[in-house]
Amino acid sequence: MLETSARLLKLLSLLQAHKEWSGPELAARLSVSTRTVRNDVERLRSLGYPVHATPGVAGGYRLGAGAALPPLLLDDEEAVAVAVGLGRAAGGGVAGIEESSVRALAKLEQVLPVKLRRRVSALNAYTVQIPGTSPSVPPEVLTTIANAARDHERLRFDYTGHDGSVSARDAEPYRLVHRRGRWYLVAWDVERRDWRTFRVDRISPRTPGGPRFTPRELPFDVAEHVERGVNTAMWRYRARVLLHAPAERMRGLPTGMEFEPVDERTCVAHVGGDDLNGIAVWIGALGVDFEVLDPPELAEVVRGLSERYRRAVSDR
């Protein structure tokens, strides 16, 4: 009985972690026969778990919505509290647990009974949070992307560019990355046949999603790839500034910029942003002398900012 119970828990965990499994896949994971898998599925059904089966060669098993909450052993109030808490954390409210919250929320929403889903939706709809400096992302968008990446399903969405234009995208989602209050999606763009990084707050998922895909091998470190993308193409404006300080000294600052050495005493900073005034203030806060290389518009903004600062301390 202990062996059977342990196997049922593992089977339930597998069904929660993946959208659909074939009988042979589950049998291989559990080291049992396909007949035993069928018997174990019946046991789960008798315990209140709606496990759906699709016949045929391409068929398989999947866990339906509305499954009973055990073995989590949560009552209704606890389930609602966990779902709402995970939704807040997934939006960046709790530092350091965002990605784990998305994965956990995706599992919980898959099995949450309809009546509890309504309560969670009501709480989210009528709860007001004071926003931070970064754009907020609805948890349902994060879970949609996380589920598509987990199940290797193409994601179709509308994407709003820096200039406000909207384009339809078809992509293979791979990783969600949380960086300094913003969420990014690293995906393979099917039409452009290249890797792309998308800001999630600019994504509007379409339904239904696309077909399943065979995962590609990531040719880069995801964190470094996003860092480079954010500092260059992700922003409306990109600037180059000559800093009168060595690159090694500047790299020790938590700026998120890229610093290209020129000689032992100077380096070029590559910085991006959606607002030229913000870039000017950020560069000035580095505390070193600098020269704007490009764009020319940034030089004008710096000149205007310097005049305001001068007037602020001029003798009256």
PDB file of C-alpha atoms in Angstrom:
ATOM      1  CA  MET A   1       0.000   0.000   0.000  1.00  0.00           C
ATOM      2  CA  LEU A   2       2.872   2.373   0.778  1.00  0.00           C
ATOM      3  CA  GLU A   3       4.456   1.725  -2.615  1.00  0.00           C
ATOM      4  CA  THR A   4       1.136   2.262  -4.374  1.00  0.00           C
ATOM      5  CA  SER A   5       0.424   5.468  -2.435  1.00  0.00           C
ATOM      6  CA  ALA A   6       3.867   6.862  -3.203  1.00  0.00           C
ATOM      7  CA  ARG A   7       3.389   6.026  -6.863  1.00  0.00           C
ATOM      8  CA  LEU A   8      -0.010   7.765  -6.925  1.00  0.00           C
ATOM      9  CA  LEU A   9       1.524  10.919  -5.458  1.00  0.00           C
ATOM     10  CA  LYS A  10       4.277  10.846  -8.079  1.00  0.00           C
ATOM     11  CA  LEU A  11       1.709  10.281 -10.834  1.00  0.00           C
ATOM     12  CA  LEU A  12      -0.336  13.229  -9.575  1.00  0.00           C
ATOM     13  CA  SER A  13       2.783  15.396  -9.481  1.00  0.00           C
ATOM     14  CA  LEU A  14       3.613  14.463 -13.077  1.00  0.00           C
ATOM     15  CA  LEU A  15       0.088  15.294 -14.236  1.00  0.00           C
ATOM     16  CA  GLN A  16       0.293  18.679 -12.500  1.00  0.00           C
ATOM     17  CA  ALA A  17       3.700  19.485 -13.995  1.00  0.00           C
ATOM     18  CA  HIS A  18       2.853  18.803 -17.647  1.00  0.00           C
ATOM     19  CA  LYS A  19      -0.232  19.474 -19.723  1.00  0.00           C
ATOM     20  CA  GLU A  20      -0.476  15.987 -21.240  1.00  0.00           C
ATOM     21  CA  TRP A  21       1.362  12.666 -20.967  1.00  0.00           C
ATOM     22  CA  SER A  22       1.108   9.554 -23.104  1.00  0.00           C
ATOM     23  CA  GLY A  23       0.623   6.208 -21.355  1.00  0.00           C
ATOM     24  CA  PRO A  24       4.124   4.943 -22.289  1.00  0.00           C
ATOM     25  CA  GLU A  25       5.715   8.196 -21.059  1.00  0.00           C
ATOM     26  CA  LEU A  26       4.056   7.867 -17.648  1.00  0.00           C
ATOM     27  CA  ALA A  27       4.911   4.161 -17.496  1.00  0.00           C
ATOM     28  CA  ALA A  28       8.574   4.959 -18.149  1.00  0.00           C
ATOM     29  CA  ARG A  29       8.625   7.717 -15.510  1.00  0.00           C
ATOM     30  CA  LEU A  30       7.006   5.473 -12.918  1.00  0.00           C
ATOM     31  CA  SER A  31       8.865   2.278 -13.950  1.00  0.00           C
ATOM     32  CA  VAL A  32       5.605   0.323 -14.302  1.00  0.00           C
ATOM     33  CA  SER A  33       3.515  -1.092 -17.130  1.00  0.00           C
ATOM     34  CA  THR A  34       0.925   0.912 -19.068  1.00  0.00           C
ATOM     35  CA  ARG A  35      -1.744  -1.316 -17.504  1.00  0.00           C
ATOM     36  CA  THR A  36      -0.605  -0.200 -14.038  1.00  0.00           C
ATOM     37  CA  VAL A  37      -0.796   3.410 -15.224  1.00  0.00           C
ATOM     38  CA  ARG A  38      -4.411   2.876 -16.291  1.00  0.00           C
ATOM     39  CA  ASN A  39      -5.227   1.332 -12.896  1.00  0.00           C
ATOM     40  CA  ASP A  40      -3.531   4.201 -11.041  1.00  0.00           C
ATOM     41  CA  VAL A  41      -5.448   6.741 -13.111  1.00  0.00           C
ATOM     42  CA  GLU A  42      -8.681   5.053 -12.049  1.00  0.00           C
ATOM     43  CA  ARG A  43      -7.566   5.283  -8.405  1.00  0.00           C
ATOM     44  CA  LEU A  44      -6.957   9.027  -8.784  1.00  0.00           C
ATOM     45  CA  ARG A  45     -10.394   9.441 -10.332  1.00  0.00           C
ATOM     46  CA  SER A  46     -11.966   7.618  -7.404  1.00  0.00           C
ATOM     47  CA  LEU A  47     -10.246  10.124  -5.098  1.00  0.00           C
ATOM     48  CA  GLY A  48     -11.853  13.038  -6.947  1.00  0.00           C
ATOM     49  CA  TYR A  49      -9.141  13.994  -9.430  1.00  0.00           C
ATOM     50  CA  PRO A  50     -10.599  14.532 -12.938  1.00  0.00           C
ATOM     51  CA  VAL A  51      -7.964  12.808 -15.066  1.00  0.00           C
ATOM     52  CA  HIS A  52      -9.022  12.948 -18.708  1.00  0.00           C
ATOM     53  CA  ALA A  53      -7.875  10.353 -21.230  1.00  0.00           C
ATOM     54  CA  THR A  54      -7.684  10.795 -25.006  1.00  0.00           C
ATOM     55  CA  PRO A  55      -7.702   7.509 -26.975  1.00  0.00           C
ATOM     56  CA  GLY A  56      -5.566   6.730 -30.020  1.00  0.00           C
ATOM     57  CA  VAL A  57      -1.889   6.816 -30.936  1.00  0.00           C
ATOM     58  CA  ALA A  58      -1.610  10.549 -30.238  1.00  0.00           C
ATOM     59  CA  GLY A  59      -3.735  10.300 -27.091  1.00  0.00           C
ATOM     60  CA  GLY A  60      -2.720  10.645 -23.488  1.00  0.00           C
ATOM     61  CA  TYR A  61      -3.673  11.688 -19.976  1.00  0.00           C
ATOM     62  CA  ARG A  62      -4.174  15.172 -18.585  1.00  0.00           C
ATOM     63  CA  LEU A  63      -5.423  16.598 -15.305  1.00  0.00           C
ATOM     64  CA  GLY A  64      -8.640  18.561 -15.667  1.00  0.00           C
ATOM     65  CA  ALA A  65      -9.580  21.722 -13.815  1.00  0.00           C
ATOM     66  CA  GLY A  66     -11.440  21.446 -10.541  1.00  0.00           C
ATOM     67  CA  ALA A  67      -9.404  18.643  -8.991  1.00  0.00           C
ATOM     68  CA  ALA A  68      -9.635  18.167  -5.234  1.00  0.00           C
ATOM     69  CA  LEU A  69      -6.976  20.008  -3.260  1.00  0.00           C
ATOM     70  CA  PRO A  70      -5.283  17.086  -1.401  1.00  0.00           C
ATOM     71  CA  PRO A  71      -2.470  16.147  -1.032  1.00  0.00           C
ATOM     72  CA  LEU A  72      -1.819  19.852  -0.415  1.00  0.00           C
ATOM     73  CA  LEU A  73      -4.413  19.573   2.359  1.00  0.00           C
ATOM     74  CA  LEU A  74      -5.541  23.177   1.968  1.00  0.00           C
ATOM     75  CA  ASP A  75      -9.001  24.313   2.958  1.00  0.00           C
ATOM     76  CA  ASP A  76     -10.862  26.869   0.828  1.00  0.00           C
ATOM     77  CA  GLU A  77      -9.625  29.900   2.745  1.00  0.00           C
ATOM     78  CA  GLU A  78      -6.025  28.730   2.631  1.00  0.00           C
ATOM     79  CA  ALA A  79      -6.244  27.982  -1.095  1.00  0.00           C
ATOM     80  CA  VAL A  80      -7.541  31.482  -1.825  1.00  0.00           C
ATOM     81  CA  ALA A  81      -4.844  33.034   0.361  1.00  0.00           C
ATOM     82  CA  VAL A  82      -2.094  31.068  -1.388  1.00  0.00           C
ATOM     83  CA  ALA A  83      -3.392  31.934  -4.881  1.00  0.00           C
ATOM     84  CA  VAL A  84      -3.692  35.662  -4.118  1.00  0.00           C
ATOM     85  CA  GLY A  85      -0.300  35.716  -2.406  1.00  0.00           C
ATOM     86  CA  LEU A  86       1.363  33.966  -5.338  1.00  0.00           C
ATOM     87  CA  GLY A  87      -0.281  36.392  -7.749  1.00  0.00           C
ATOM     88  CA  ARG A  88       1.116  39.364  -5.837  1.00  0.00           C
ATOM     89  CA  ALA A  89       4.580  37.781  -5.618  1.00  0.00           C
ATOM     90  CA  ALA A  90       4.540  36.891  -9.326  1.00  0.00           C
ATOM     91  CA  GLY A  91       4.000  40.553 -10.107  1.00  0.00           C
ATOM     92  CA  GLY A  92       7.257  41.413  -8.365  1.00  0.00           C
ATOM     93  CA  GLY A  93       5.880  42.282  -4.936  1.00  0.00           C
ATOM     94  CA  VAL A  94       8.209  39.900  -3.086  1.00  0.00           C
ATOM     95  CA  ALA A  95      11.835  40.108  -4.203  1.00  0.00           C
ATOM     96  CA  GLY A  96      13.615  36.891  -5.063  1.00  0.00           C
ATOM     97  CA  ILE A  97      10.636  34.535  -5.464  1.00  0.00           C
ATOM     98  CA  GLU A  98       8.986  35.816  -8.630  1.00  0.00           C
ATOM     99  CA  GLU A  99       9.837  32.911 -10.944  1.00  0.00           C
ATOM    100  CA  SER A 100       9.007  30.285  -8.296  1.00  0.00           C
ATOM    101  CA  SER A 101       5.689  32.037  -7.695  1.00  0.00           C
ATOM    102  CA  VAL A 102       4.796  31.877 -11.382  1.00  0.00           C
ATOM    103  CA  ARG A 103       5.475  28.126 -11.519  1.00  0.00           C
ATOM    104  CA  ALA A 104       3.528  27.465  -8.334  1.00  0.00           C
ATOM    105  CA  LEU A 105       0.615  29.641  -9.433  1.00  0.00           C
ATOM    106  CA  ALA A 106       0.443  27.842 -12.785  1.00  0.00           C
ATOM    107  CA  LYS A 107       0.108  24.494 -10.977  1.00  0.00           C
ATOM    108  CA  LEU A 108      -2.441  25.785  -8.464  1.00  0.00           C
ATOM    109  CA  GLU A 109      -4.685  27.472 -11.040  1.00  0.00           C
ATOM    110  CA  GLN A 110      -4.775  24.259 -13.065  1.00  0.00           C
ATOM    111  CA  VAL A 111      -6.543  22.377 -10.267  1.00  0.00           C
ATOM    112  CA  LEU A 112      -8.385  25.168  -8.442  1.00  0.00           C
ATOM    113  CA  PRO A 113     -12.163  24.568  -8.283  1.00  0.00           C
ATOM    114  CA  VAL A 114     -14.335  27.049 -10.170  1.00  0.00           C
ATOM    115  CA  LYS A 115     -15.881  28.592  -7.038  1.00  0.00           C
ATOM    116  CA  LEU A 116     -12.440  29.362  -5.620  1.00  0.00           C
ATOM    117  CA  ARG A 117     -11.243  30.799  -8.909  1.00  0.00           C
ATOM    118  CA  ARG A 118     -14.119  33.272  -8.728  1.00  0.00           C
ATOM    119  CA  ARG A 119     -13.094  34.338  -5.243  1.00  0.00           C
ATOM    120  CA  VAL A 120      -9.481  34.821  -6.304  1.00  0.00           C
ATOM    121  CA  SER A 121     -10.572  36.842  -9.336  1.00  0.00           C
ATOM    122  CA  ALA A 122     -12.826  39.008  -7.156  1.00  0.00           C
ATOM    123  CA  LEU A 123     -10.024  39.702  -4.691  1.00  0.00           C
ATOM    124  CA  ASN A 124      -7.648  40.644  -7.486  1.00  0.00           C
ATOM    125  CA  ALA A 125     -10.275  42.848  -9.152  1.00  0.00           C
ATOM    126  CA  TYR A 126     -11.170  44.815  -6.022  1.00  0.00           C
ATOM    127  CA  THR A 127      -7.743  45.067  -4.391  1.00  0.00           C
ATOM    128  CA  VAL A 128      -5.688  48.185  -5.084  1.00  0.00           C
ATOM    129  CA  GLN A 129      -1.904  48.145  -4.948  1.00  0.00           C
ATOM    130  CA  ILE A 130       0.284  51.231  -5.041  1.00  0.00           C
ATOM    131  CA  PRO A 131       2.352  50.674  -8.190  1.00  0.00           C
ATOM    132  CA  GLY A 132       6.116  50.826  -8.291  1.00  0.00           C
ATOM    133  CA  THR A 133       8.267  52.533 -10.907  1.00  0.00           C
ATOM    134  CA  SER A 134       8.126  49.570 -13.312  1.00  0.00           C
ATOM    135  CA  PRO A 135       5.081  48.597 -15.403  1.00  0.00           C
ATOM    136  CA  SER A 136       2.948  45.935 -13.758  1.00  0.00           C
ATOM    137  CA  VAL A 137       2.197  42.615 -15.448  1.00  0.00           C
ATOM    138  CA  PRO A 138      -1.083  40.736 -14.838  1.00  0.00           C
ATOM    139  CA  PRO A 139      -0.359  37.334 -13.238  1.00  0.00           C
ATOM    140  CA  GLU A 140      -2.575  35.626 -15.832  1.00  0.00           C
ATOM    141  CA  VAL A 141      -0.231  36.825 -18.584  1.00  0.00           C
ATOM    142  CA  LEU A 142       2.747  35.381 -16.726  1.00  0.00           C
ATOM    143  CA  THR A 143       1.014  32.056 -16.126  1.00  0.00           C
ATOM    144  CA  THR A 144      -0.095  31.864 -19.770  1.00  0.00           C
ATOM    145  CA  ILE A 145       3.505  32.316 -20.891  1.00  0.00           C
ATOM    146  CA  ALA A 146       4.858  29.954 -18.227  1.00  0.00           C
ATOM    147  CA  ASN A 147       2.360  27.243 -19.191  1.00  0.00           C
ATOM    148  CA  ALA A 148       3.211  27.599 -22.890  1.00  0.00           C
ATOM    149  CA  ALA A 149       6.941  27.320 -22.143  1.00  0.00           C
ATOM    150  CA  ARG A 150       6.373  24.320 -19.874  1.00  0.00           C
ATOM    151  CA  ASP A 151       4.195  22.496 -22.418  1.00  0.00           C
ATOM    152  CA  HIS A 152       6.377  23.508 -25.410  1.00  0.00           C
ATOM    153  CA  GLU A 153       3.473  25.275 -27.127  1.00  0.00           C
ATOM    154  CA  ARG A 154       3.940  28.211 -29.450  1.00  0.00           C
ATOM    155  CA  LEU A 155       2.696  31.532 -28.124  1.00  0.00           C
ATOM    156  CA  ARG A 156       0.716  33.925 -30.302  1.00  0.00           C
ATOM    157  CA  PHE A 157       0.471  37.493 -29.068  1.00  0.00           C
ATOM    158  CA  ASP A 158       0.199  41.152 -29.981  1.00  0.00           C
ATOM    159  CA  TYR A 159       3.325  43.118 -29.130  1.00  0.00           C
ATOM    160  CA  THR A 160       3.459  46.885 -28.610  1.00  0.00           C
ATOM    161  CA  GLY A 161       6.746  48.406 -29.762  1.00  0.00           C
ATOM    162  CA  HIS A 162       8.585  51.442 -28.416  1.00  0.00           C
ATOM    163  CA  ASP A 163       6.857  53.666 -30.961  1.00  0.00           C
ATOM    164  CA  GLY A 164       3.391  52.449 -29.983  1.00  0.00           C
ATOM    165  CA  SER A 165       2.908  50.283 -33.085  1.00  0.00           C
ATOM    166  CA  VAL A 166       1.362  46.835 -32.553  1.00  0.00           C
ATOM    167  CA  SER A 167       2.543  43.724 -34.387  1.00  0.00           C
ATOM    168  CA  ALA A 168       1.339  40.119 -34.305  1.00  0.00           C
ATOM    169  CA  ARG A 169       4.002  37.663 -33.140  1.00  0.00           C
ATOM    170  CA  ASP A 170       4.307  33.878 -33.247  1.00  0.00           C
ATOM    171  CA  ALA A 171       7.060  32.600 -30.957  1.00  0.00           C
ATOM    172  CA  GLU A 172       8.399  29.580 -29.109  1.00  0.00           C
ATOM    173  CA  PRO A 173       8.634  30.661 -25.434  1.00  0.00           C
ATOM    174  CA  TYR A 174      11.645  29.438 -23.452  1.00  0.00           C
ATOM    175  CA  ARG A 175      12.337  31.495 -20.332  1.00  0.00           C
ATOM    176  CA  LEU A 176      10.769  34.256 -18.237  1.00  0.00           C
ATOM    177  CA  VAL A 177      13.351  36.579 -16.711  1.00  0.00           C
ATOM    178  CA  HIS A 178      12.713  39.099 -13.935  1.00  0.00           C
ATOM    179  CA  ARG A 179      15.120  42.032 -13.940  1.00  0.00           C
ATOM    180  CA  ARG A 180      14.857  45.147 -11.773  1.00  0.00           C
ATOM    181  CA  GLY A 181      11.082  45.231 -11.579  1.00  0.00           C
ATOM    182  CA  ARG A 182      10.427  44.184 -15.191  1.00  0.00           C
ATOM    183  CA  TRP A 183       9.575  40.827 -16.758  1.00  0.00           C
ATOM    184  CA  TYR A 184      11.126  39.696 -20.044  1.00  0.00           C
ATOM    185  CA  LEU A 185      10.391  36.738 -22.298  1.00  0.00           C
ATOM    186  CA  VAL A 186      13.204  35.010 -24.162  1.00  0.00           C
ATOM    187  CA  ALA A 187      11.718  33.269 -27.190  1.00  0.00           C
ATOM    188  CA  TRP A 188      12.412  32.060 -30.719  1.00  0.00           C
ATOM    189  CA  ASP A 189      10.558  34.318 -33.176  1.00  0.00           C
ATOM    190  CA  VAL A 190       9.115  31.954 -35.795  1.00  0.00           C
ATOM    191  CA  GLU A 191       8.667  34.543 -38.554  1.00  0.00           C
ATOM    192  CA  ARG A 192      12.023  36.274 -38.048  1.00  0.00           C
ATOM    193  CA  ARG A 193      13.813  32.954 -37.415  1.00  0.00           C
ATOM    194  CA  ASP A 194      15.910  34.361 -34.588  1.00  0.00           C
ATOM    195  CA  TRP A 195      16.007  34.717 -30.809  1.00  0.00           C
ATOM    196  CA  ARG A 196      14.159  37.707 -29.428  1.00  0.00           C
ATOM    197  CA  THR A 197      13.650  39.282 -26.007  1.00  0.00           C
ATOM    198  CA  PHE A 198      10.189  40.772 -25.338  1.00  0.00           C
ATOM    199  CA  ARG A 199       9.022  42.984 -22.489  1.00  0.00           C
ATOM    200  CA  VAL A 200       6.116  41.074 -20.953  1.00  0.00           C
ATOM    201  CA  ASP A 201       4.202  44.232 -20.024  1.00  0.00           C
ATOM    202  CA  ARG A 202       3.893  44.865 -23.784  1.00  0.00           C
ATOM    203  CA  ILE A 203       2.570  41.371 -24.567  1.00  0.00           C
ATOM    204  CA  SER A 204      -1.141  40.640 -25.092  1.00  0.00           C
ATOM    205  CA  PRO A 205      -1.552  36.860 -25.538  1.00  0.00           C
ATOM    206  CA  ARG A 206      -3.955  35.596 -28.182  1.00  0.00           C
ATOM    207  CA  THR A 207      -6.154  32.533 -27.827  1.00  0.00           C
ATOM    208  CA  PRO A 208      -5.942  29.816 -28.795  1.00  0.00           C
ATOM    209  CA  GLY A 209      -2.192  29.352 -28.712  1.00  0.00           C
ATOM    210  CA  GLY A 210      -0.111  27.687 -31.375  1.00  0.00           C
ATOM    211  CA  PRO A 211       0.960  24.092 -31.960  1.00  0.00           C
ATOM    212  CA  ARG A 212       3.573  22.263 -29.927  1.00  0.00           C
ATOM    213  CA  PHE A 213       7.238  22.626 -30.844  1.00  0.00           C
ATOM    214  CA  THR A 214      10.448  20.681 -30.341  1.00  0.00           C
ATOM    215  CA  PRO A 215      12.636  22.676 -27.922  1.00  0.00           C
ATOM    216  CA  ARG A 216      15.840  24.187 -29.301  1.00  0.00           C
ATOM    217  CA  GLU A 217      19.086  24.333 -27.388  1.00  0.00           C
ATOM    218  CA  LEU A 218      19.647  27.792 -25.944  1.00  0.00           C
ATOM    219  CA  PRO A 219      22.881  29.125 -27.509  1.00  0.00           C
ATOM    220  CA  PHE A 220      23.555  31.644 -24.725  1.00  0.00           C
ATOM    221  CA  ASP A 221      23.321  32.311 -21.022  1.00  0.00           C
ATOM    222  CA  VAL A 222      19.767  33.617 -20.578  1.00  0.00           C
ATOM    223  CA  ALA A 223      20.590  36.192 -17.897  1.00  0.00           C
ATOM    224  CA  GLU A 224      23.500  37.659 -19.880  1.00  0.00           C
ATOM    225  CA  HIS A 225      21.433  37.664 -23.070  1.00  0.00           C
ATOM    226  CA  VAL A 226      18.638  39.661 -21.442  1.00  0.00           C
ATOM    227  CA  GLU A 227      21.107  42.038 -19.792  1.00  0.00           C
ATOM    228  CA  ARG A 228      22.697  42.845 -23.141  1.00  0.00           C
ATOM    229  CA  GLY A 229      19.322  43.204 -24.837  1.00  0.00           C
ATOM    230  CA  VAL A 230      17.933  45.512 -22.162  1.00  0.00           C
ATOM    231  CA  ASN A 231      20.955  47.790 -22.403  1.00  0.00           C
ATOM    232  CA  THR A 232      20.677  48.108 -26.182  1.00  0.00           C
ATOM    233  CA  ALA A 233      17.723  47.233 -28.398  1.00  0.00           C
ATOM    234  CA  MET A 234      15.041  47.055 -25.713  1.00  0.00           C
ATOM    235  CA  TRP A 235      14.983  50.806 -25.170  1.00  0.00           C
ATOM    236  CA  ARG A 236      13.534  53.626 -27.228  1.00  0.00           C
ATOM    237  CA  TYR A 237      16.827  55.557 -27.001  1.00  0.00           C
ATOM    238  CA  ARG A 238      20.367  54.201 -27.023  1.00  0.00           C
ATOM    239  CA  ALA A 239      23.313  56.384 -26.134  1.00  0.00           C
ATOM    240  CA  ARG A 240      27.107  56.288 -26.071  1.00  0.00           C
ATOM    241  CA  VAL A 241      28.865  58.421 -23.487  1.00  0.00           C
ATOM    242  CA  LEU A 242      32.610  58.839 -22.956  1.00  0.00           C
ATOM    243  CA  LEU A 243      33.370  58.598 -19.226  1.00  0.00           C
ATOM    244  CA  HIS A 244      36.578  59.985 -17.732  1.00  0.00           C
ATOM    245  CA  ALA A 245      37.063  56.933 -15.543  1.00  0.00           C
ATOM    246  CA  PRO A 246      38.520  53.457 -16.148  1.00  0.00           C
ATOM    247  CA  ALA A 247      36.120  50.720 -17.222  1.00  0.00           C
ATOM    248  CA  GLU A 248      37.081  48.463 -14.306  1.00  0.00           C
ATOM    249  CA  ARG A 249      36.081  51.142 -11.816  1.00  0.00           C
ATOM    250  CA  MET A 250      32.700  51.692 -13.492  1.00  0.00           C
ATOM    251  CA  ARG A 251      31.945  47.965 -13.737  1.00  0.00           C
ATOM    252  CA  GLY A 252      31.968  47.826  -9.961  1.00  0.00           C
ATOM    253  CA  LEU A 253      28.848  50.021  -9.826  1.00  0.00           C
ATOM    254  CA  PRO A 254      25.332  48.490  -9.899  1.00  0.00           C
ATOM    255  CA  THR A 255      24.335  50.376 -13.071  1.00  0.00           C
ATOM    256  CA  GLY A 256      23.378  47.620 -15.511  1.00  0.00           C
ATOM    257  CA  MET A 257      25.356  49.483 -18.244  1.00  0.00           C
ATOM    258  CA  GLU A 258      28.020  48.111 -20.534  1.00  0.00           C
ATOM    259  CA  PHE A 259      31.434  49.779 -20.352  1.00  0.00           C
ATOM    260  CA  GLU A 260      33.870  49.584 -23.259  1.00  0.00           C
ATOM    261  CA  PRO A 261      37.490  50.434 -22.335  1.00  0.00           C
ATOM    262  CA  VAL A 262      39.193  53.174 -24.376  1.00  0.00           C
ATOM    263  CA  ASP A 263      42.422  53.503 -22.411  1.00  0.00           C
ATOM    264  CA  GLU A 264      43.541  53.291 -18.785  1.00  0.00           C
ATOM    265  CA  ARG A 265      41.634  56.458 -17.839  1.00  0.00           C
ATOM    266  CA  THR A 266      38.503  56.489 -20.004  1.00  0.00           C
ATOM    267  CA  CYS A 267      35.745  54.201 -21.238  1.00  0.00           C
ATOM    268  CA  VAL A 268      32.564  54.365 -23.291  1.00  0.00           C
ATOM    269  CA  ALA A 269      29.256  53.662 -21.552  1.00  0.00           C
ATOM    270  CA  HIS A 270      26.430  52.120 -23.570  1.00  0.00           C
ATOM    271  CA  VAL A 271      23.132  53.028 -21.967  1.00  0.00           C
ATOM    272  CA  GLY A 272      19.504  52.795 -23.009  1.00  0.00           C
ATOM    273  CA  GLY A 273      16.246  54.241 -21.786  1.00  0.00           C
ATOM    274  CA  ASP A 274      12.759  55.316 -22.777  1.00  0.00           C
ATOM    275  CA  ASP A 275      13.400  58.937 -21.767  1.00  0.00           C
ATOM    276  CA  LEU A 276      16.402  61.116 -22.677  1.00  0.00           C
ATOM    277  CA  ASN A 277      16.022  63.219 -19.537  1.00  0.00           C
ATOM    278  CA  GLY A 278      16.203  60.073 -17.431  1.00  0.00           C
ATOM    279  CA  ILE A 279      19.381  58.984 -19.248  1.00  0.00           C
ATOM    280  CA  ALA A 280      20.940  62.395 -18.643  1.00  0.00           C
ATOM    281  CA  VAL A 281      20.167  62.282 -14.916  1.00  0.00           C
ATOM    282  CA  TRP A 282      21.412  58.688 -14.652  1.00  0.00           C
ATOM    283  CA  ILE A 283      24.724  59.511 -16.355  1.00  0.00           C
ATOM    284  CA  GLY A 284      25.184  62.555 -14.136  1.00  0.00           C
ATOM    285  CA  ALA A 285      24.623  60.430 -11.043  1.00  0.00           C
ATOM    286  CA  LEU A 286      27.701  58.339 -11.887  1.00  0.00           C
ATOM    287  CA  GLY A 287      29.831  61.086 -10.363  1.00  0.00           C
ATOM    288  CA  VAL A 288      32.456  61.329 -13.126  1.00  0.00           C
ATOM    289  CA  ASP A 289      33.119  63.782 -15.963  1.00  0.00           C
ATOM    290  CA  PHE A 290      31.644  62.699 -19.274  1.00  0.00           C
ATOM    291  CA  GLU A 291      31.114  63.653 -22.918  1.00  0.00           C
ATOM    292  CA  VAL A 292      28.026  62.738 -24.926  1.00  0.00           C
ATOM    293  CA  LEU A 293      29.012  60.954 -28.136  1.00  0.00           C
ATOM    294  CA  ASP A 294      25.518  60.236 -29.443  1.00  0.00           C
ATOM    295  CA  PRO A 295      22.691  60.821 -29.991  1.00  0.00           C
ATOM    296  CA  PRO A 296      22.883  64.607 -30.488  1.00  0.00           C
ATOM    297  CA  GLU A 297      19.470  64.973 -28.821  1.00  0.00           C
ATOM    298  CA  LEU A 298      20.972  63.732 -25.558  1.00  0.00           C
ATOM    299  CA  ALA A 299      23.610  66.464 -25.692  1.00  0.00           C
ATOM    300  CA  GLU A 300      20.845  69.067 -25.935  1.00  0.00           C
ATOM    301  CA  VAL A 301      19.035  67.558 -22.962  1.00  0.00           C
ATOM    302  CA  VAL A 302      22.265  67.545 -20.889  1.00  0.00           C
ATOM    303  CA  ARG A 303      22.887  71.162 -21.849  1.00  0.00           C
ATOM    304  CA  GLY A 304      19.401  72.183 -20.742  1.00  0.00           C
ATOM    305  CA  LEU A 305      19.729  70.206 -17.509  1.00  0.00           C
ATOM    306  CA  SER A 306      23.065  71.847 -16.707  1.00  0.00           C
ATOM    307  CA  GLU A 307      21.483  75.283 -17.152  1.00  0.00           C
ATOM    308  CA  ARG A 308      18.698  74.419 -14.713  1.00  0.00           C
ATOM    309  CA  TYR A 309      21.246  73.182 -12.179  1.00  0.00           C
ATOM    310  CA  ARG A 310      23.316  76.340 -12.618  1.00  0.00           C
ATOM    311  CA  ARG A 311      20.271  78.561 -12.036  1.00  0.00           C
ATOM    312  CA  ALA A 312      19.386  76.532  -8.965  1.00  0.00           C
ATOM    313  CA  VAL A 313      22.636  77.509  -7.211  1.00  0.00           C
ATOM    314  CA  SER A 314      23.271  80.960  -8.737  1.00  0.00           C
ATOM    315  CA  ASP A 315      23.659  83.954  -6.403  1.00  0.00           C
ATOM    316  CA  ARG A 316      20.492  85.917  -5.885  1.00  0.00           C
TER     317      ARG A 316
END
